[in-house]
Coordinates of C-alpha atoms in Angstrom, one line a residue:
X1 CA 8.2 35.7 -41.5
X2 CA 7.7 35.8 -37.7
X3 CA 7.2 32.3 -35.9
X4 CA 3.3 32.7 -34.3
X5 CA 2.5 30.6 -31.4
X6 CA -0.2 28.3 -32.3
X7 CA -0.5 29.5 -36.2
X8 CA 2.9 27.4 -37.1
X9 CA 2.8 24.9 -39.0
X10 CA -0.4 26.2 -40.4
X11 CA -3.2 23.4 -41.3
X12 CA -2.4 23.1 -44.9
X13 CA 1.0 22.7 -44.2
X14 CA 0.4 19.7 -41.6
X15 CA -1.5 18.2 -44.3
X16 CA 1.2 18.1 -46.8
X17 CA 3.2 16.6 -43.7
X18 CA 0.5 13.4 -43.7
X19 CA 0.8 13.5 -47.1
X20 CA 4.5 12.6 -47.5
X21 CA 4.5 9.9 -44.5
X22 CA 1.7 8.3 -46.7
X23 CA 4.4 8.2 -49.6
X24 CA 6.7 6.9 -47.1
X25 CA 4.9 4.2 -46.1
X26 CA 3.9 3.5 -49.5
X27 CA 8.2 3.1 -49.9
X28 CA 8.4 0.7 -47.0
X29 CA 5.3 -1.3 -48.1
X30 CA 3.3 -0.6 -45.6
X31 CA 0.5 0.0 -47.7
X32 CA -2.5 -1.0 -45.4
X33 CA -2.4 1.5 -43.4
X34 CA -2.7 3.8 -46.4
X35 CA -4.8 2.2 -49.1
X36 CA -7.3 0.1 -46.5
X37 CA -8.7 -2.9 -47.2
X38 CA -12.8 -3.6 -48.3
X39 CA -15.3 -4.6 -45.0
X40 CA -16.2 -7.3 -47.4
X41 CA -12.6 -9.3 -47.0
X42 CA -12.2 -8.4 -43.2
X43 CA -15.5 -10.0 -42.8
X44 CA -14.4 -13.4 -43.8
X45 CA -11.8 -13.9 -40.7
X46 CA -13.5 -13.9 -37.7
X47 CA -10.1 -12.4 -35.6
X48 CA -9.1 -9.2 -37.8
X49 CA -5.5 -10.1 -36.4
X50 CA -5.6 -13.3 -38.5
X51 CA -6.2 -11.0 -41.9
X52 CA -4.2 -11.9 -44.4
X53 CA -2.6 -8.8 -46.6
X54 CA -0.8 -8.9 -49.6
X55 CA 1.2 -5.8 -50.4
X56 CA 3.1 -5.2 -53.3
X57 CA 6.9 -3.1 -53.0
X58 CA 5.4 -1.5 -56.3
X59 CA 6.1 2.2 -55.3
X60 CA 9.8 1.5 -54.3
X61 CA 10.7 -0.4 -56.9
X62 CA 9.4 2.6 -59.1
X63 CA 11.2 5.0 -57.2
X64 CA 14.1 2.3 -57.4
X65 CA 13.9 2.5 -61.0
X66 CA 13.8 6.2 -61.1
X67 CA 17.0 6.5 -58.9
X68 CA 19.1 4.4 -61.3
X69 CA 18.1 6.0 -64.4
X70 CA 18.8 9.5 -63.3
X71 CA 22.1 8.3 -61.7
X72 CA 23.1 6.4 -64.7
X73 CA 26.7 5.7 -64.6
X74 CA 28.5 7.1 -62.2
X75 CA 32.5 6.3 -63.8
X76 CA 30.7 8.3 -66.6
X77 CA 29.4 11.2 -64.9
X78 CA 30.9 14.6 -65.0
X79 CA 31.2 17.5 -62.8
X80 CA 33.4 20.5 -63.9
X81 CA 34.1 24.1 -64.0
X82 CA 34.1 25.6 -67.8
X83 CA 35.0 29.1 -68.9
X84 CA 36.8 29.3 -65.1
X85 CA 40.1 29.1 -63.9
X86 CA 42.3 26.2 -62.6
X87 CA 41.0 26.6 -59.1
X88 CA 37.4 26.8 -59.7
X89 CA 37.5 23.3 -60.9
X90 CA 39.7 22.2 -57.8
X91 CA 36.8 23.6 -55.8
X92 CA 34.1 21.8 -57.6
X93 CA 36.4 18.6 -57.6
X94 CA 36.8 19.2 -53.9
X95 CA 32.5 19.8 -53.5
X96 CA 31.9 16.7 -55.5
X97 CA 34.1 14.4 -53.3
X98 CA 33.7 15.6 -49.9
X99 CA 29.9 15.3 -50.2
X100 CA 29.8 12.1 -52.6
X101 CA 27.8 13.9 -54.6
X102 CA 27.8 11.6 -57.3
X103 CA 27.1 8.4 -55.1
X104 CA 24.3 10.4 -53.8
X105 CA 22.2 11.2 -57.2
X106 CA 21.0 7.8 -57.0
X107 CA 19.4 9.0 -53.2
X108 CA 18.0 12.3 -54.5
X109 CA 16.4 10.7 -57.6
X110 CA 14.6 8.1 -55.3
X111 CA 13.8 10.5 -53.1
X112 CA 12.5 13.0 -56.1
X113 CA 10.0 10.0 -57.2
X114 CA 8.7 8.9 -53.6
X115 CA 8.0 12.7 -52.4
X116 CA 7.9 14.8 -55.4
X117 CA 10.4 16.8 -54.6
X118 CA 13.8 16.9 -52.4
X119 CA 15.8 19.9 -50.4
X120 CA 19.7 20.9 -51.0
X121 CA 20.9 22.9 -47.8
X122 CA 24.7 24.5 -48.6
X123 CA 27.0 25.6 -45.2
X124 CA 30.3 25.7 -44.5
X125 CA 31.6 23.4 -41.5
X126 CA 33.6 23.6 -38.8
X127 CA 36.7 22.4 -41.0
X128 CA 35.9 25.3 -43.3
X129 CA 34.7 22.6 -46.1
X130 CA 31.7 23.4 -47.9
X131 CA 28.9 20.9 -47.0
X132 CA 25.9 20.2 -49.4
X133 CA 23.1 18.4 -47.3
X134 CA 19.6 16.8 -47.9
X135 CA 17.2 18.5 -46.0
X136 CA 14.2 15.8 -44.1
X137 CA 11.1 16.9 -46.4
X138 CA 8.8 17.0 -43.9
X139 CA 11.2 20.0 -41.8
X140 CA 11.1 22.1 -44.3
X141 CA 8.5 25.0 -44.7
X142 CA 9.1 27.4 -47.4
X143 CA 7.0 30.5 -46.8
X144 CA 5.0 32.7 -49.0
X145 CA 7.8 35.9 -47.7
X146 CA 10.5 34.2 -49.4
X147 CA 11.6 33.0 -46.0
X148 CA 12.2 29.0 -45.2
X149 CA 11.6 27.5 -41.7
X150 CA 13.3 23.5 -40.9
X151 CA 11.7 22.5 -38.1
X152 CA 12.9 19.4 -36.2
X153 CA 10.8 17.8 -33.7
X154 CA 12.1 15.5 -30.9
X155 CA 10.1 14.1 -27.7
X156 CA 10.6 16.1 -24.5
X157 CA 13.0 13.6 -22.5
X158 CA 11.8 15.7 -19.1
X159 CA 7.6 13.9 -19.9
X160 CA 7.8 10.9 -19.0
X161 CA 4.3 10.3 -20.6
X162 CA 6.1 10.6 -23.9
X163 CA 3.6 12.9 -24.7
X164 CA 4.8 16.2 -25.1
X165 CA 7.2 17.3 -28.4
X166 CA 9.9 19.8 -28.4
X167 CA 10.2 21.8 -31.6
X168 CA 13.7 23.6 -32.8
X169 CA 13.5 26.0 -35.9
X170 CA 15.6 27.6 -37.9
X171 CA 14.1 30.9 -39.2
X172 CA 16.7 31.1 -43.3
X173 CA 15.5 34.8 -44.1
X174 CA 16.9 37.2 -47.0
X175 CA 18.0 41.0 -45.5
X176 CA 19.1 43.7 -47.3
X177 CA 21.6 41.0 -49.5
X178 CA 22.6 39.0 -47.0
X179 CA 20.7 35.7 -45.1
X180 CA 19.7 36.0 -41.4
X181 CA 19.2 32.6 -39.5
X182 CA 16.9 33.0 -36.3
X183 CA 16.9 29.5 -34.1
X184 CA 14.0 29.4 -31.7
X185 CA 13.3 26.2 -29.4
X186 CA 9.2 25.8 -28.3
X187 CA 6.8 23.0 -26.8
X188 CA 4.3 21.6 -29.3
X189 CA 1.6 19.6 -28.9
X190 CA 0.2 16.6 -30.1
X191 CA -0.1 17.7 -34.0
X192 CA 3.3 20.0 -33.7
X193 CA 1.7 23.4 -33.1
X194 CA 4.2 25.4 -31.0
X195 CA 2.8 25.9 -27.9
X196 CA 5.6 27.9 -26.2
X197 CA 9.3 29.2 -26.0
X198 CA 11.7 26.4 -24.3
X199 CA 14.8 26.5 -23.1
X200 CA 17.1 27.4 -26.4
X201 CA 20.3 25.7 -24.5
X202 CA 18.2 23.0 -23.3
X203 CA 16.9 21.7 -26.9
X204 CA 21.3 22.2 -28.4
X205 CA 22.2 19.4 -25.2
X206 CA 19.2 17.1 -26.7
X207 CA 20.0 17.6 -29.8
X208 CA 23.9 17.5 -29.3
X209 CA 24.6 20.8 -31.3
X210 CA 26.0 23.9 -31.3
X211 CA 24.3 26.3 -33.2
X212 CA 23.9 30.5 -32.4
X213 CA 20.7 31.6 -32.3
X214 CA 21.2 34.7 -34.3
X215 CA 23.5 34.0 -37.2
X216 CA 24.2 35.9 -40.3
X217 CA 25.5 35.0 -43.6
X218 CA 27.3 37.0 -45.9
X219 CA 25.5 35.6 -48.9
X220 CA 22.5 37.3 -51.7
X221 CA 20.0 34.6 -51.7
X222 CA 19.4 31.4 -49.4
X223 CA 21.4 28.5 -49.7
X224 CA 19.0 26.6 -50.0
X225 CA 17.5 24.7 -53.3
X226 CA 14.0 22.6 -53.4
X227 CA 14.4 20.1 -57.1
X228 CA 11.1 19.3 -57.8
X229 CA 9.9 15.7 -59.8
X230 CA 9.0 17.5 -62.5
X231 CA 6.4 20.6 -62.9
X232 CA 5.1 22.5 -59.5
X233 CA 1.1 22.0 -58.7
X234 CA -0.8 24.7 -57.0
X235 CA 0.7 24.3 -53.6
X236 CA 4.4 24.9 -55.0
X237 CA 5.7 21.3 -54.8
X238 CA 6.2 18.9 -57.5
X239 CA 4.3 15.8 -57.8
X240 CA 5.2 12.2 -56.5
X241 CA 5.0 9.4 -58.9
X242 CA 2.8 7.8 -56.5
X243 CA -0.2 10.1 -56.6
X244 CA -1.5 9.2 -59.4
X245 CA -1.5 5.5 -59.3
X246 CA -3.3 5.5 -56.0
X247 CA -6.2 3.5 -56.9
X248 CA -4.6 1.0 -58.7
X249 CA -2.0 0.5 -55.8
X250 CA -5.2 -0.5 -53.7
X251 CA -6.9 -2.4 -56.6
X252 CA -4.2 -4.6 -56.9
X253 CA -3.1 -5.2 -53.0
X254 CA -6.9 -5.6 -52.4
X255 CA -7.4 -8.1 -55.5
X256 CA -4.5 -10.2 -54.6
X257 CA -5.2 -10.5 -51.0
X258 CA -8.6 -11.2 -51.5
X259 CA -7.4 -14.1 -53.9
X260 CA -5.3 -15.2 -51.2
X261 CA -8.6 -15.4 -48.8
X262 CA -10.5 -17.3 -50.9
X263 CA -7.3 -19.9 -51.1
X264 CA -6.8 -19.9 -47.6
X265 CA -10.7 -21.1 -47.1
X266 CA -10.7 -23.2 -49.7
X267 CA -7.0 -25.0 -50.3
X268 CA -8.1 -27.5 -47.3
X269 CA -11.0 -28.6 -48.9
X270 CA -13.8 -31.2 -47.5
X271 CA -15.3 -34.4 -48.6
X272 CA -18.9 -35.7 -48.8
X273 CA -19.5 -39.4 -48.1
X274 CA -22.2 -41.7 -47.6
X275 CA -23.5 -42.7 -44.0
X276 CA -22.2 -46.4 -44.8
X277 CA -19.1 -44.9 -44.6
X278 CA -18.9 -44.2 -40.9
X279 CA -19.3 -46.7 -38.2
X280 CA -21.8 -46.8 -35.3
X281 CA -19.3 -44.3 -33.1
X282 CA -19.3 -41.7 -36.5
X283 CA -15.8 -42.4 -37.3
X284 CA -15.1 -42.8 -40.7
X285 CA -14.4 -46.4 -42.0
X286 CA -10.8 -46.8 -43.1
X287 CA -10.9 -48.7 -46.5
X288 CA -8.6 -47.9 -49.5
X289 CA -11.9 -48.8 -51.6
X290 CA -14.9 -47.6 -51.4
X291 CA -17.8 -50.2 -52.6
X292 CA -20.3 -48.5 -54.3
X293 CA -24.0 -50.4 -52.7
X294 CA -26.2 -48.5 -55.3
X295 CA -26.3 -46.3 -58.1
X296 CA -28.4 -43.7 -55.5
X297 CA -25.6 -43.9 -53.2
X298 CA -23.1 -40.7 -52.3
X299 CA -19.7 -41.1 -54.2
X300 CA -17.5 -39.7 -51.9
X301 CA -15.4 -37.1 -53.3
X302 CA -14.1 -33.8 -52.8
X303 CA -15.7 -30.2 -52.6
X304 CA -13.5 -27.9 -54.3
X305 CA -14.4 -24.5 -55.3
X306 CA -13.9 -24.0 -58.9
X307 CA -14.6 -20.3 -59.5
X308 CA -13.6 -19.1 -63.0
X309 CA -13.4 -15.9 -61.8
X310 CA -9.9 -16.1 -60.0
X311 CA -8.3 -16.5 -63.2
X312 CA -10.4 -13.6 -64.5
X313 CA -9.0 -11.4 -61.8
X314 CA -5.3 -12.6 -62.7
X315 CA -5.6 -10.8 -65.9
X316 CA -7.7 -7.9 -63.8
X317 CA -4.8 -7.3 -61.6
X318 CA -2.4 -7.4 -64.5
X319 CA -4.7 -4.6 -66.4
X320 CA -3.8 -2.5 -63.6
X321 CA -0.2 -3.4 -63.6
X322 CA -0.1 -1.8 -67.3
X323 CA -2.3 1.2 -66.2
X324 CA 0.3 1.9 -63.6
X325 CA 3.1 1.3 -66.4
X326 CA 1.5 3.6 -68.7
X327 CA 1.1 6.6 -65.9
X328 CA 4.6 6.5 -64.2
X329 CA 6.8 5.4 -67.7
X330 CA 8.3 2.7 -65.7
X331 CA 8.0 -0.5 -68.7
X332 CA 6.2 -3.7 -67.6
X333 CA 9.3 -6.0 -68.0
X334 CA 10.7 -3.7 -64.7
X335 CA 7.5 -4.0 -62.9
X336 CA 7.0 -7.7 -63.6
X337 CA 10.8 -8.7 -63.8
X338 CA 9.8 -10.2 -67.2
X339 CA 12.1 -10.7 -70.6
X340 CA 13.5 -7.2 -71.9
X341 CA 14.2 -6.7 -75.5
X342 CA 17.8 -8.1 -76.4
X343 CA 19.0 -5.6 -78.8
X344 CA 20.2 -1.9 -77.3
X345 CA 18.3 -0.1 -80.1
X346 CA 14.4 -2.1 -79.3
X347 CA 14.9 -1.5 -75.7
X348 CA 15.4 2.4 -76.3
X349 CA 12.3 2.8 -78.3
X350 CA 10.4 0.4 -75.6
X351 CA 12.1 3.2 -73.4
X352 CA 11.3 6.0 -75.0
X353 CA 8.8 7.6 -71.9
X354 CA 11.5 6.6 -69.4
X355 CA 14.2 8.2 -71.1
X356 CA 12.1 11.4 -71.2
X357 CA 11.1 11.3 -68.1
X358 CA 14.2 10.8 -66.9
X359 CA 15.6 13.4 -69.0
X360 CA 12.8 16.1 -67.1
X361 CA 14.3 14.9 -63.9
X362 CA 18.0 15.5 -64.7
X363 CA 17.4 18.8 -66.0
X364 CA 15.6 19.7 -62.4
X365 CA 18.5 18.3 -60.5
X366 CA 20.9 19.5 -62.8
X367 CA 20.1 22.9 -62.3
X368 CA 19.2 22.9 -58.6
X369 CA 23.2 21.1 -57.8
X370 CA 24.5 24.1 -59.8
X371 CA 23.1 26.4 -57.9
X372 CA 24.2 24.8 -55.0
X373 CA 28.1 24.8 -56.0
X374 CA 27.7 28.3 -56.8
X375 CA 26.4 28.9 -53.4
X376 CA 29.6 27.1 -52.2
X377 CA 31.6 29.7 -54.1
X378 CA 29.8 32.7 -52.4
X379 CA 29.9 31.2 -48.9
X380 CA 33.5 30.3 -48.9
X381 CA 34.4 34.1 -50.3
X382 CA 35.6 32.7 -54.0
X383 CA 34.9 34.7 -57.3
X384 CA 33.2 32.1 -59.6
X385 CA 32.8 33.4 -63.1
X386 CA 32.8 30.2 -65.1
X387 CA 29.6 27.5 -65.4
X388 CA 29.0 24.4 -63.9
X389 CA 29.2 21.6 -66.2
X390 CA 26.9 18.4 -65.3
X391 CA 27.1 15.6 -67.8
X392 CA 25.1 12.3 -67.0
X393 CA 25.9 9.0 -68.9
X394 CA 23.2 7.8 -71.2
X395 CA 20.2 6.3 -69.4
X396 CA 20.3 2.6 -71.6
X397 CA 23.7 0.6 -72.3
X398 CA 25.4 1.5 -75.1
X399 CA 27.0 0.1 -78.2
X400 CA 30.7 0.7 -78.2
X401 CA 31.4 -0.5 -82.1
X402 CA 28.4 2.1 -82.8
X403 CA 29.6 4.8 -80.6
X404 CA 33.4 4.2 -82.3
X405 CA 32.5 4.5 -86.2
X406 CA 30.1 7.5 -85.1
X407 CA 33.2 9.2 -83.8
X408 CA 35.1 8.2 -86.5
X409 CA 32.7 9.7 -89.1
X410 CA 32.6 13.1 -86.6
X411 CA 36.4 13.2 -87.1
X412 CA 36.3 12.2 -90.8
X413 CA 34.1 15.4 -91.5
X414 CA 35.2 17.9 -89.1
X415 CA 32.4 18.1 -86.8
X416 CA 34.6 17.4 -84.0
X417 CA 38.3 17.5 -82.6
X418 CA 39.9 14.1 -81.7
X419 CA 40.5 15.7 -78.4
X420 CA 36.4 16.0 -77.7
X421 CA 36.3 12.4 -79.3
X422 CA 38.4 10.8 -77.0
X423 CA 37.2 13.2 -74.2
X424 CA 33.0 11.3 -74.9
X425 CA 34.4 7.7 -75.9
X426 CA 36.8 7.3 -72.7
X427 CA 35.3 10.4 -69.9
X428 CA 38.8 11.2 -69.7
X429 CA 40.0 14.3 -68.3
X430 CA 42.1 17.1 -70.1
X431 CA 45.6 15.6 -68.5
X432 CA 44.4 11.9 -69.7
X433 CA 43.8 13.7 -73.4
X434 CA 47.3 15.2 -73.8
X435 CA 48.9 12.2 -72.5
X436 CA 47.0 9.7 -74.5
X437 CA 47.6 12.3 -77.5
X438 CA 51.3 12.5 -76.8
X439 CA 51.9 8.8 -76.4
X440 CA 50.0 8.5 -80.3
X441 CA 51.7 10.8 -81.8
X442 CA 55.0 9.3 -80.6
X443 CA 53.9 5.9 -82.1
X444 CA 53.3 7.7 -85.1
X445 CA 56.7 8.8 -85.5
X446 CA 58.0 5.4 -84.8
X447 CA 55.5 4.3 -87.6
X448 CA 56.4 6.9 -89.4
X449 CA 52.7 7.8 -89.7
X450 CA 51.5 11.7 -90.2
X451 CA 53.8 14.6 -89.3
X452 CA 57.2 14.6 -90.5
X453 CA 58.3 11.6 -89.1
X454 CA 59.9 9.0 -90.5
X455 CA 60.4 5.1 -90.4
X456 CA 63.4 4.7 -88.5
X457 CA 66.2 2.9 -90.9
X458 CA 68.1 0.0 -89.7

């Protein structure tokens, strides 16, 4: 697809664009801005900039959450060629560690939950490595051709308004087999419509690259991957944890804060006293006890507001705690910090949603970082005919005594080799295996255990 003066980024897309810096904002609990607050509370301050708002880290703490699961443990984790040759996995080993792939899970899974969806963007650098990067969500603009359009915005340094935007794009389109990059610099207004062409050497010194502005890649598809939260909706992104709990994100900031304003009217509270307890000049009489004249008289005492209905909203707010539990899977005891169950076995049934969920957004990943490393396999010229083996660790803790006599019973039976035992018990690596093998069976023979080996004599 062409770049159209005034037609790019189209309306709907712009829209999305609000929509993820709402999510973002959401993350770094600036909520107010997003979820508002009722006229009813700002009413009760006379300066609005004395308003008192509560706001709850609620969405990155489930994003947190999310980003850990996924992750899981990263000594555990496994990334490998299979059915390839000895080189293939040297690549892969070689992807993995110059990207910290691993290490970087936990970012993509967090950044999966908070916008629905991330973006993988595969090149090769100047050192000839091969780079896997996360692409900004709200630069990229996949197009209905196939195409996809980053588009970074800076301000224009030569305004010294700081008014007017400068837009660089990068056209990623699929030719006849190959992938055609067009870079084009422009002016854009005030919502990032391009206005005009700009100087293309110009926008490479502000930036501080060096990029061609034709370039072509010797590569069948686009190297680039979108790994969605889960499935697509209508507009072809997947959905952000937050949407749906919305509501009870403002129903719970706006509950608690307004708990907070009837407090802060209230927690100074004022006494009523008889007149005989001022003198002539209206000062109140200082006495440590008061002498009551008459049973008529005013006992002085304090007016505190004693609405039941605080505590009634307590157990409101936590209602919509557990509604927001129930949509995103997260489990109370994570939301609230509360007591989890003790034993491995109650906290995976307690888990059970999580673990699926968290299973759905593996899979997505999984797939999307394999395509990705096969990308790096086509853009650094290599014949890859193998697979791309992604193992995560399991999601909860686990029991090693269990995990142990379950082995043993696999081995017992024939179900599995002591080699793929040793390979899940201990994540160690085909070299580990033979020399952990070789170093049993030569205590074997000093045992004189197995084989034809004997007890040595003395």
């Amino acid at each position: 697809m062409k770049i159209q003066i005034g037609k790019f980024p189209s309306s709907e897309e712009r829209e999305r664009i609000t929509t993820l810096r709402k999510y973002e904002k959401l993350y770094d609990n600036e909520a107010q801005g997003v979820l508002g607050l009722h006229e009813i509370i700002k009413k009760q301050y006379k300066n609005v900039s004395d308003l008192v708002y509560l706001a709850h880290s609620i969405p990155s703490t489930i994003s947190s959450f999310y980003g850990d699961f996924v992750q899981g443990n990263v000594d555990k984790m496994i990334i490998s060629a299979l059915g390839g040759k000895e080189e293939d996995d040297k690549f892969i080993d070689d992807v993995v560690e110059n990207n910290d792939i691993k290490e970087k899970i936990y970012d993509w899974a967090d950044d999966q939950s908070e916008f629905g969806f991330f973006v993988l963007l595969g090149r090769i650098n100047e050192d000839n490595k091969y780079i896997v990067e996360r692409v900004p969500q709200d630069q990229y603009f996949p197009q209905q051709d196939g195409s996809v359009i980053f588009a970074t915005y800076k301000k224009d340094p030569d305004d010294f308004e700081g008014k007017r935007l400068l837009c660089f794009t990068q056209n990623y389109k699929p030719e006849n087999k190959r992938v055609v990059i067009e870079r084009e610099a422009w002016t854009a207004d005030e919502r990032g419509v391009i206005k005009e062409k700009y100087d293309f050497n110009k926008i490479l010194e502000i930036l501080g690259e060096d990029y061609k502005e034709i370039e072509t890649l010797e590569l069948d598809e686009l190297p680039i991957r979108q790994i969605d939260n889960g499935k697509r909706g209508k507009y072809g992104f997947g959905k952000s944890d937050y949407a749906n709990i919305m509501p009870q994100l403002a129903e719970i900031n706006e509950r608690t804060t307004h708990i907070s304003t009837v407090l802060l009217k209230n927690l100074d509270a004022k006494m009523v006293m008889s007149k005989d307890n001022f003198d002539k000049d209206g000062k109140v009489i200082q006495q440590e006890v008061y002498v009551m004249e008459n049973k008529d008289e005013v006992k002085p005492e304090y007016i505190v507001n004693q609405n039941h209905l605080i505590v009634e909203t307590k157990e409101h707010i936590i209602g919509e705690m557990k509604f927001i539990s129930w949509i995103t899977a997260v489990p109370m005891f994570e939301l609230l910090k509360s007591a989890m169950p003790e034993r491995v076995e109650s906290l995976r049934i307690q888990l059970f949603s999580s673990i699926r969920k968290t299973d759905t957004k593996r899979a997505k990943i999984r797939k999307g970082l394999s395509d990705m490393i096969k990308i790096g396999f086509k853009l650094s010229g290599k014949t890859f005919e193998g697979y791309v083996n992604i193992v995560f660790s399991d999601v909860l803790p686990t029991d090693d005594l269990i995990n142990a006599q379950i082995e043993e019973t696999k081995i017992r039976i024939g179900t599995t080799s002591k080699r793929a035992s040793m390979k899940r018990t201990e994540n160690y690596s085909d070299e580990e295996v033979d020399a952990e093998m070789e170093e049993i069976k030569k205590e074997n023979a000093i045992a004189g255990i197995g084989g034809n080996g004997t007890p040595p004599t003395l």
